[in-house]
Amino acid sequence: MDPKRLIEMELEKLELEIKSLERKLKLLEPIAEEDEEARLELIGTKALLNLYRSDAQKLAEFLTS
């Protein structure tokens, strides 16, 4: 399989994960104000979301170069 196509597929997977994490954040934010476990989950989700966004940006830049 073409390496460029593999990168495109990985980027698509990352974009789906990013959307999923964004939805999760919206659900966690109101709960996290009162629940410690939800607050910790929110922190971890935000960190993972930032990593996925960074990876997606790097892949997108690679594809356009």
Coordinates of C-alpha atoms in Angstrom, one line a residue:
M1 CA 0.0 0.0 0.0
D2 CA 1.1 3.5 -0.8
P3 CA 2.8 5.2 2.3
K4 CA 0.9 8.4 1.6
R5 CA -2.4 6.6 1.7
L6 CA -1.4 5.0 5.0
I7 CA -0.7 8.4 6.5
E8 CA -4.1 9.7 5.2
M9 CA -5.8 6.7 6.8
E10 CA -4.0 7.4 10.1
L11 CA -5.0 11.0 9.9
E12 CA -8.7 10.0 9.4
K13 CA -8.5 7.8 12.4
L14 CA -7.0 10.6 14.5
E15 CA -9.7 13.0 13.4
L16 CA -12.4 10.5 14.5
E17 CA -10.7 10.1 17.9
I18 CA -10.5 13.9 18.2
K19 CA -14.2 14.3 17.6
S20 CA -14.9 11.5 20.1
L21 CA -12.7 13.2 22.8
E22 CA -14.3 16.6 22.2
R23 CA -17.8 15.0 22.8
K24 CA -16.4 13.4 25.9
L25 CA -15.1 16.7 27.2
K26 CA -18.5 18.3 26.8
L27 CA -20.0 15.6 28.9
L28 CA -17.3 15.6 31.6
E29 CA -17.1 19.4 32.1
P30 CA -20.3 19.8 34.1
I31 CA -19.7 16.7 36.2
A32 CA -16.1 17.5 36.9
E33 CA -17.0 20.5 39.0
E34 CA -18.4 18.3 41.7
D35 CA -16.8 14.9 41.2
E36 CA -13.0 14.3 41.7
E37 CA -12.9 11.2 39.5
A38 CA -14.6 13.0 36.7
R39 CA -12.2 16.0 37.2
L40 CA -9.2 13.6 36.8
E41 CA -10.8 12.0 33.8
L42 CA -11.3 15.5 32.3
I43 CA -7.6 16.4 32.8
G44 CA -6.5 13.1 31.1
T45 CA -8.9 13.6 28.2
K46 CA -7.7 17.1 27.6
A47 CA -4.1 15.9 27.6
L48 CA -4.9 13.1 25.2
L49 CA -6.9 15.5 23.0
N50 CA -3.9 17.9 22.8
L51 CA -1.6 15.0 21.8
Y52 CA -4.0 13.8 19.1
R53 CA -4.4 17.3 17.7
S54 CA -0.6 17.7 17.6
D55 CA -0.2 14.4 15.8
A56 CA -2.9 15.2 13.3
Q57 CA -1.3 18.6 12.6
K58 CA 2.1 17.0 12.0
L59 CA 0.6 14.4 9.7
A60 CA -1.4 17.0 7.8
E61 CA 1.8 19.1 7.4
F62 CA 3.7 16.1 6.1
L63 CA 1.0 15.4 3.5
T64 CA 1.1 18.9 2.2
S65 CA 4.9 19.1 2.0

